[in-house]
Short mmCIF file of C-alpha atoms in Angstrom, two decimals:
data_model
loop_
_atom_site.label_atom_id
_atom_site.label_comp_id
_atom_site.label_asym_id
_atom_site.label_seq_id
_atom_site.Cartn_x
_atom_site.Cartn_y
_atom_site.Cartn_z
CA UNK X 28 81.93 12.80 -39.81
CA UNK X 29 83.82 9.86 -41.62
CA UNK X 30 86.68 12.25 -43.20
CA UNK X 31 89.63 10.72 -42.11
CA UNK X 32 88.03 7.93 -39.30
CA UNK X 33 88.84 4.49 -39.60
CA UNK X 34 85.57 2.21 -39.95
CA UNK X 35 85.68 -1.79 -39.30
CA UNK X 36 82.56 -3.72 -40.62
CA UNK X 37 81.94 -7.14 -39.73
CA UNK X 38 80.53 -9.31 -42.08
CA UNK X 39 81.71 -6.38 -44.65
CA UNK X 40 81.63 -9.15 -47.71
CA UNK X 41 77.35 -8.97 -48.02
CA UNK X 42 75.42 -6.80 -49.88
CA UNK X 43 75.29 -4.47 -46.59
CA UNK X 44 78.90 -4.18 -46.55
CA UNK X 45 79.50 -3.51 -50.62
CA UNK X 46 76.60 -1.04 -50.96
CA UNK X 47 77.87 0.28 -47.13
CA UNK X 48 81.14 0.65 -48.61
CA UNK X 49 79.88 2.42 -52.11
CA UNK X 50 77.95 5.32 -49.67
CA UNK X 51 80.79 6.01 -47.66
CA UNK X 52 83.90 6.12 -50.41
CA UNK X 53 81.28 8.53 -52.66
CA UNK X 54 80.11 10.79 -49.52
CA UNK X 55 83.10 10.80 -47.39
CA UNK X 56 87.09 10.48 -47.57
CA UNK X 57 87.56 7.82 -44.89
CA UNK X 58 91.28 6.80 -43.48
CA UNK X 59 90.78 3.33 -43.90
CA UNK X 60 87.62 0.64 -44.20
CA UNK X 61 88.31 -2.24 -42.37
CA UNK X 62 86.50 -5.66 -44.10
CA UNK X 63 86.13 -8.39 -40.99
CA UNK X 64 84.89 -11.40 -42.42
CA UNK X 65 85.42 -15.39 -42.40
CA UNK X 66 85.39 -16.42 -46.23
CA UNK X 67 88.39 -15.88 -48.10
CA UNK X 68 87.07 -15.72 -51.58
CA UNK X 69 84.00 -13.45 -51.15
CA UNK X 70 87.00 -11.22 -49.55
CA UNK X 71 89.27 -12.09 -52.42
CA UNK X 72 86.31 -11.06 -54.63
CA UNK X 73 85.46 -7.65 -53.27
CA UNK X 74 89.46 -6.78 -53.26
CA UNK X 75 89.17 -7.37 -56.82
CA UNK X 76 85.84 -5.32 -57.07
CA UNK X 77 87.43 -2.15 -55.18
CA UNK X 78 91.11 -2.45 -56.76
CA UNK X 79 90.78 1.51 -57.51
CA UNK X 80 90.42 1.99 -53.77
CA UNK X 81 93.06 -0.44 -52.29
CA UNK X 82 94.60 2.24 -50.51
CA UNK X 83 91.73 2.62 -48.30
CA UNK X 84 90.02 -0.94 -48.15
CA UNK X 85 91.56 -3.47 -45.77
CA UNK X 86 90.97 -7.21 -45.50
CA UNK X 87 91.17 -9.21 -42.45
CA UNK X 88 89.96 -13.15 -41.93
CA UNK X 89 88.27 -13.64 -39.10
CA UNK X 90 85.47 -14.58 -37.18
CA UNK X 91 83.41 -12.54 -34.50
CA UNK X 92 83.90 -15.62 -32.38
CA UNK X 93 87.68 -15.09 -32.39
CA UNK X 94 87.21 -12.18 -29.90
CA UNK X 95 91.50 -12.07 -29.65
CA UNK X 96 91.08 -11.18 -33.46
CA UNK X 97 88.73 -8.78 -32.99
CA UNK X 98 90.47 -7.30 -30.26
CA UNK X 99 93.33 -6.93 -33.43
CA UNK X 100 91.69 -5.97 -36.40
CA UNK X 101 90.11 -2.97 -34.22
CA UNK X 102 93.23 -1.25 -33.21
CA UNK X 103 93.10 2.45 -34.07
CA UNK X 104 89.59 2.09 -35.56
CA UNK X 105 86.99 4.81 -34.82
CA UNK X 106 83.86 3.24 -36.11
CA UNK X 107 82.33 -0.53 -36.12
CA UNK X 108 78.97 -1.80 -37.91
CA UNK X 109 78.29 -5.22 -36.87
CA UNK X 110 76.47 -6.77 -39.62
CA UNK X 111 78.09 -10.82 -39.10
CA UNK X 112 75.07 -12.95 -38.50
CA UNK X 113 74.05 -16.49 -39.57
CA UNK X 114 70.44 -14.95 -41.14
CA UNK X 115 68.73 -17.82 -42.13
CA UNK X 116 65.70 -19.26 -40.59
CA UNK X 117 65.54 -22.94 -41.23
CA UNK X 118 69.39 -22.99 -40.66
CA UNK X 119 69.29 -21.43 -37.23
CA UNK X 120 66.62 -23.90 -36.14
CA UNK X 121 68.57 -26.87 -37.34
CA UNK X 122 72.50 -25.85 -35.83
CA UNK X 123 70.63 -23.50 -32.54
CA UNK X 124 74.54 -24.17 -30.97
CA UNK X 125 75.88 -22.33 -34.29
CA UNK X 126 73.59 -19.72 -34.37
CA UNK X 127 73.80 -18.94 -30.70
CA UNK X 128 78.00 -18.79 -31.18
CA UNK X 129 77.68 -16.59 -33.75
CA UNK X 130 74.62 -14.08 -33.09
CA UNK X 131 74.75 -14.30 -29.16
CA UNK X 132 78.71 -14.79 -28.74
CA UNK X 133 79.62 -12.73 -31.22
CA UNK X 134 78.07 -10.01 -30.11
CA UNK X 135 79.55 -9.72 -26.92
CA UNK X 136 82.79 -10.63 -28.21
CA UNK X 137 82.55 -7.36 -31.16
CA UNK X 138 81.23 -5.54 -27.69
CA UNK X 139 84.27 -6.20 -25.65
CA UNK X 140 86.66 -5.91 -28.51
CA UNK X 141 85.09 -2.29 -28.91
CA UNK X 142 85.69 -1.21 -24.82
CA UNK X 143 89.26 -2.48 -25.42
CA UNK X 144 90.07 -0.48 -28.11
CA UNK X 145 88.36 2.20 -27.33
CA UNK X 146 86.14 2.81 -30.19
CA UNK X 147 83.87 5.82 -30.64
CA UNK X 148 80.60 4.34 -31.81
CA UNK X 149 79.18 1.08 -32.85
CA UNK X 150 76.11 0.09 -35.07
CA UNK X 151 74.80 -3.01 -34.74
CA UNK X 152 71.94 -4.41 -37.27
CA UNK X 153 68.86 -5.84 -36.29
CA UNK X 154 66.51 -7.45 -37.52
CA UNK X 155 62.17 -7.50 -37.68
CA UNK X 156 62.21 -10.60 -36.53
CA UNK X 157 63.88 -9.71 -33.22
CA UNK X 158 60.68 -8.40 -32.48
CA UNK X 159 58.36 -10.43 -30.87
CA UNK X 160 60.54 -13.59 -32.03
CA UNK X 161 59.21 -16.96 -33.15
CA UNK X 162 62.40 -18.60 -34.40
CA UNK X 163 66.05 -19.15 -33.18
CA UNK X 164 67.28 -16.62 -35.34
CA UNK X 165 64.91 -13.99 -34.11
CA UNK X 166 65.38 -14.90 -30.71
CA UNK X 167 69.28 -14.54 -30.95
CA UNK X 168 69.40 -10.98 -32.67
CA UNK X 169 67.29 -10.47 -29.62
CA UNK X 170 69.54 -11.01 -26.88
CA UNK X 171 72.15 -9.54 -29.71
CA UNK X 172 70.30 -6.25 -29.38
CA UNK X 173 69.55 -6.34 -25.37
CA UNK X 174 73.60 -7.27 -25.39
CA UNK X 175 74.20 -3.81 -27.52
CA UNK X 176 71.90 -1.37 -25.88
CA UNK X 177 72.97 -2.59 -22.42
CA UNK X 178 76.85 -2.32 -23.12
CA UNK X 179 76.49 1.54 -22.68
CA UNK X 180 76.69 1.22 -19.37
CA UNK X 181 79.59 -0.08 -19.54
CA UNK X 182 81.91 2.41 -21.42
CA UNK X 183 81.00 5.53 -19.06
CA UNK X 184 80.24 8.91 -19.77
CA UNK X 185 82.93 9.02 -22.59
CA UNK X 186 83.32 6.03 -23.59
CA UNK X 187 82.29 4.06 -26.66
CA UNK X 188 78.68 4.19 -27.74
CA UNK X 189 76.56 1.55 -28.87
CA UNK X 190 73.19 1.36 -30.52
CA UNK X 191 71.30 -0.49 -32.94
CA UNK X 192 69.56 -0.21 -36.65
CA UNK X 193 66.55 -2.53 -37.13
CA UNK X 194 64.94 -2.89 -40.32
CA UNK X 195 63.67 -6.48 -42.12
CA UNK X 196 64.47 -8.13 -45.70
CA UNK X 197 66.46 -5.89 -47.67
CA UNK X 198 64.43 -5.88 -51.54
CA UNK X 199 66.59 -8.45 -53.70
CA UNK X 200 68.87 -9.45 -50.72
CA UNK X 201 69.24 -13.06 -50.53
CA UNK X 202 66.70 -13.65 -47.52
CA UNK X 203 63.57 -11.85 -48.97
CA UNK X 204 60.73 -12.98 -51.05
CA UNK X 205 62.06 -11.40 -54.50
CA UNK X 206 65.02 -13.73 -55.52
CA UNK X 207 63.10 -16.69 -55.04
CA UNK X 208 60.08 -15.73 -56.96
CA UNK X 209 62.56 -14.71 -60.05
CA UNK X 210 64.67 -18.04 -59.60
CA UNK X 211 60.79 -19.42 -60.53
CA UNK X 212 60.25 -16.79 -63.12
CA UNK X 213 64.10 -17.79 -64.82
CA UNK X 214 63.02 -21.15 -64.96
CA UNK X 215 60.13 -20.34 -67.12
CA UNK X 216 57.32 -21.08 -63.83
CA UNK X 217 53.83 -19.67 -64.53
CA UNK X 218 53.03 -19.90 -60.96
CA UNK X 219 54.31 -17.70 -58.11
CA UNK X 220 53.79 -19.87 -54.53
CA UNK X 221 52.07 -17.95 -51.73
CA UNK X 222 52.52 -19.19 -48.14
CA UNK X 223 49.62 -17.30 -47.10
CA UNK X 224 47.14 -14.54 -48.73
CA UNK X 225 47.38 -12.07 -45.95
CA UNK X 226 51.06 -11.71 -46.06
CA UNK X 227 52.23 -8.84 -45.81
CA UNK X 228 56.06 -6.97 -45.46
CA UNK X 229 58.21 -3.74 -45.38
CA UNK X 230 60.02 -2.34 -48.73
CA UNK X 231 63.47 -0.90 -47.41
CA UNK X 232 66.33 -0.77 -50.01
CA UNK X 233 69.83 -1.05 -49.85
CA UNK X 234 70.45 2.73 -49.79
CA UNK X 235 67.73 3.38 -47.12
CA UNK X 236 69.35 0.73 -44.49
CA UNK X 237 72.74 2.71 -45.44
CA UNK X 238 71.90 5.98 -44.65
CA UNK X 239 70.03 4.80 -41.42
CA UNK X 240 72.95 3.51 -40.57
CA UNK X 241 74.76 6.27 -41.15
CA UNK X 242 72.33 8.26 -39.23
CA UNK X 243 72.44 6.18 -36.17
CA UNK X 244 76.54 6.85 -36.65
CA UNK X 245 76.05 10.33 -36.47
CA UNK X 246 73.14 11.50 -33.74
CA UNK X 247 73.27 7.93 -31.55
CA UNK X 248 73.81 9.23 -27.64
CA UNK X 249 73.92 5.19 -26.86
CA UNK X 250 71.54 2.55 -26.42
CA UNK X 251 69.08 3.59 -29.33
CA UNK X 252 67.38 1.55 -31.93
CA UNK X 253 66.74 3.31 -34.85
CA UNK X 254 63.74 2.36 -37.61
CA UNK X 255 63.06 3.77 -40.52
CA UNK X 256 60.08 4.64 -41.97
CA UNK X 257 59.40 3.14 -45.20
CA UNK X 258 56.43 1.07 -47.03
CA UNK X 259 54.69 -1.69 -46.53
CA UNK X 260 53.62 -4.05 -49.04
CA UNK X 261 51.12 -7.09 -49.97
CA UNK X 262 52.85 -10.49 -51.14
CA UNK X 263 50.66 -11.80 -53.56
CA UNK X 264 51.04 -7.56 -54.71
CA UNK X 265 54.74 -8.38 -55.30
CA UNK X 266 54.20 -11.54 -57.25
CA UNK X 267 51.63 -9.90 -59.30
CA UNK X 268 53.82 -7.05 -60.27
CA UNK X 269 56.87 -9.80 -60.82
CA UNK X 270 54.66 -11.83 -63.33
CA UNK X 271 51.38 -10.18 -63.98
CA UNK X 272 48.59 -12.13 -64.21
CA UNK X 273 50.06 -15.38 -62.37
CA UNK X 274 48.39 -18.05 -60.39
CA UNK X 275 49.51 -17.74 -56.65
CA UNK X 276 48.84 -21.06 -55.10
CA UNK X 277 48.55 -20.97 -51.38
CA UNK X 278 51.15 -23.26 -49.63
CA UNK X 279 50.82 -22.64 -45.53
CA UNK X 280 52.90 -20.83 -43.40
CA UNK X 281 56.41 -22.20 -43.13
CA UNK X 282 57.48 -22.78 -39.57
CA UNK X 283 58.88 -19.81 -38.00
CA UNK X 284 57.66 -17.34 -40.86
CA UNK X 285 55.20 -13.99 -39.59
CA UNK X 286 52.17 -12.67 -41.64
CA UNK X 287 53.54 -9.01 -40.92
CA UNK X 288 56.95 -7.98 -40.07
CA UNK X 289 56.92 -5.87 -36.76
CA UNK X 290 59.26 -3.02 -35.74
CA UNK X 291 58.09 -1.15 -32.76
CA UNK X 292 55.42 -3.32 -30.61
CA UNK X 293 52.90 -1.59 -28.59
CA UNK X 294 55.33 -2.24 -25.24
CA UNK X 295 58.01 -0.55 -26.66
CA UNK X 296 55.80 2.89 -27.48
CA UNK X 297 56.30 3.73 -23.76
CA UNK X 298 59.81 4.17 -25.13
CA UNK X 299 59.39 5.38 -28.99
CA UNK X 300 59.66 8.70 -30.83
CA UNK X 301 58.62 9.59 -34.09
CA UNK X 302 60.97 12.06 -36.20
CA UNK X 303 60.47 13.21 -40.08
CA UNK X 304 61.36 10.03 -41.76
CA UNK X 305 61.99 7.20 -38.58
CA UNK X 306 61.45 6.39 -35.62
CA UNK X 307 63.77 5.88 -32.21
CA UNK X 308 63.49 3.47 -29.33
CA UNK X 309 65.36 4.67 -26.24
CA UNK X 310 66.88 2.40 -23.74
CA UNK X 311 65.03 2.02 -20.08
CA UNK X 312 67.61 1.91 -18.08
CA UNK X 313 68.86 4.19 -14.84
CA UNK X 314 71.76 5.19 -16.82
CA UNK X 315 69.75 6.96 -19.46
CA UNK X 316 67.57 10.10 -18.92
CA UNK X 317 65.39 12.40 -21.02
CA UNK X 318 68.44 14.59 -21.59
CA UNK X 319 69.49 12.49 -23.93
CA UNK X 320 66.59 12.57 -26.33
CA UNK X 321 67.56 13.28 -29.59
CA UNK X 322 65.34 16.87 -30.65
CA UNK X 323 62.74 16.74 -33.21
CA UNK X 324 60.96 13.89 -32.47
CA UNK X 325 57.71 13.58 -30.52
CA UNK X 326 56.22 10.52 -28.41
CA UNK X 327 54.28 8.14 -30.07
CA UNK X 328 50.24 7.10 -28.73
CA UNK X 329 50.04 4.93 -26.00
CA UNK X 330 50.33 1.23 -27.70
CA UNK X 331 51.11 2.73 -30.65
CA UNK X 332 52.76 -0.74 -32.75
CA UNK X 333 54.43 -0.12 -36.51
CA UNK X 334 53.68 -3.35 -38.55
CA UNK X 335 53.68 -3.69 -41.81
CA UNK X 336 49.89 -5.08 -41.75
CA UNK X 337 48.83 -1.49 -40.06
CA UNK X 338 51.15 0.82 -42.44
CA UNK X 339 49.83 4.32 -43.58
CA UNK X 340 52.23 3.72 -46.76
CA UNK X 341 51.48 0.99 -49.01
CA UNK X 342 52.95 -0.07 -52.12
CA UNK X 343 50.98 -0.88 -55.10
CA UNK X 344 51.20 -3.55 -58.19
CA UNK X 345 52.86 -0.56 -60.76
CA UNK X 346 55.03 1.37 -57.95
CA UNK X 347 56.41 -2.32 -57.13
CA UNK X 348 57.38 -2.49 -60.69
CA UNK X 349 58.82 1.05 -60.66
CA UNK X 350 60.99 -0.21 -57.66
CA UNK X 351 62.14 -3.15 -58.70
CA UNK X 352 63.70 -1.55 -61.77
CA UNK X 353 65.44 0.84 -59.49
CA UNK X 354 66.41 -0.68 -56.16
CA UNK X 355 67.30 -4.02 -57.57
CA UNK X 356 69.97 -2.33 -59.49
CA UNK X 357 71.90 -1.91 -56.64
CA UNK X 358 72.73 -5.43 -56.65
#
């Protein structure tokens, strides 16, 4: 499907976009990968890290509020993932103008950019905390994903397609639980903070949010949001199998933080279907009909809500450790 298509990745310079870029130069023989992104060194960085491939890669500065450079750096390309955001919590709550230019703005302006040139498809991450938000951050990937799965009715019947991926803290990325607890552990800390016992979240790793990405690429019909199906696990579990036998102090819930991360809430089951290994949330919107449900997938119950307090698939202390020996290494 990629053989020869040109793909443009905002925010290409984060762990997404190297471990994004790794999947599709192994799988696939792509015409050219387009990195869209505002900080010069990580770029000059990752040029240096993909030398062998500089025939390929491409490097343009530039922010998804600059919708005139969008509108540039996606001539002639065939594919987008939109994975720019400003992610983090406390820093979305204290510059809301910021995160709204960014998140909200720049999602419309990567939407427009796409009609203009006439792109194929676009994937747009998502995030749990879209779901049911309680922060700034959540509630701008919000309207970012309302923005998305609305924007097919703008393209018509052939034109580009939009959808969305949603899935929470990537293991070992720089918003989840794990770097901080071994920043601790590095420092030689014999206590592993817990904000609150009942804590619980999702495991997804780096090559899982890949290839649902890549999934969405290939089988999206427009206006989808696609969620994998993957584990859930306890927090004080995690810091357990990160330094067994540790005291967990209990610290209170930070402002804006969730016990359990949510992915499908029991309004949207009127709208969700469960396939093999994920799950898909179609649009409601007199533009879309059953036709274009994707086969193989069956309705959920009735207020049917995937959490990761109500998982079927939980992690335990030793397949933690297993994991973090694996999926960490792809940082």
């Amino acid at each position: 499907m990629l053989n020869n298509k040109t793909i443009l990745v905002t925010g290409g310079t984060g762990s997404f976009g190297h471990h994004f870029v790794d999947y599709v130069l192994h799988h696939y023989q792509p015409k050219k990968i387009i990195i869209y992104s505002r900080d010069e060194y990580k770029q000059f960085l990752m040029e240096n890290a993909y030398r062998k491939h500089e025939d390929v890669l491409r490097f343009f500065i530039g922010d998804v509020r600059d919708e005139e450079r969008l509108r540039m750096a996606m001539n002639g390309v065939d594919y987008v993932i939109h994975a720019a955001a400003l992610k983090q919590v406390p820093a979305c709550e204290y510059n809301p103008n910021e995160a709204i230019k960014t998140n909200v703005n720049g999602a419309m302006h990567v939407i427009n950019a796409s009609l203009t040139a006439g792109v194929k498809k676009v994937v747009a991450l998502s995030t749990d905390k879209a779901v049911n938000p309680v922060n700034l951050y959540g509630g701008t990937k919000l309207v970012s994903d309302k923005l998305f799965c609305a924007a097919n009715s703008y393209s018509g019947a052939e034109g580009t397609r939009f959808a969305v991926v949603r899935y929470g803290n990537v293991a070992g990325s720089r918003g989840s639980v794990i770097p901080f607890f071994q920043n601790i552990i590095d420092k030689g800390g014999k206590e592993l903070p817990i904000t609150d016992y009942r804590m619980t979240r999702f495991w997804i790793s780096l090559e899982q949010g890949v290839e649902l990405v890549i999934k969405a690429l290939k089988e999206a019909r427009g206006g989808e949001t696609f969620i994998s199906k993957i584990p859930s696990f306890k927090v004080t579990d995690l810091a357990q199998a990160m330094l067994p036998g540790c005291e967990m102090p209990e610290v209170g819930i930070r402002e804006g933080e969730k016990l359990h991360e949510i992915m499908v809430t029991r309004e949207d089951s009127l709208h969700t279907y469960e396939y093999e290994k994920h799950f898909i949330i179609y649009p409601h919107y007199n533009w879309w009909g059953k036709q274009d449900i994707i086969p193989g997938g069956k309705p959920v119950q009735p207020e049917f809500e995937y959490s990761s307090g109500n998982n079927t698939q939980w992690l335990r202390v030793a397949e933690i450790q297993k994991l973090l020996l694996t999926d960490l290494d792809e940082h």
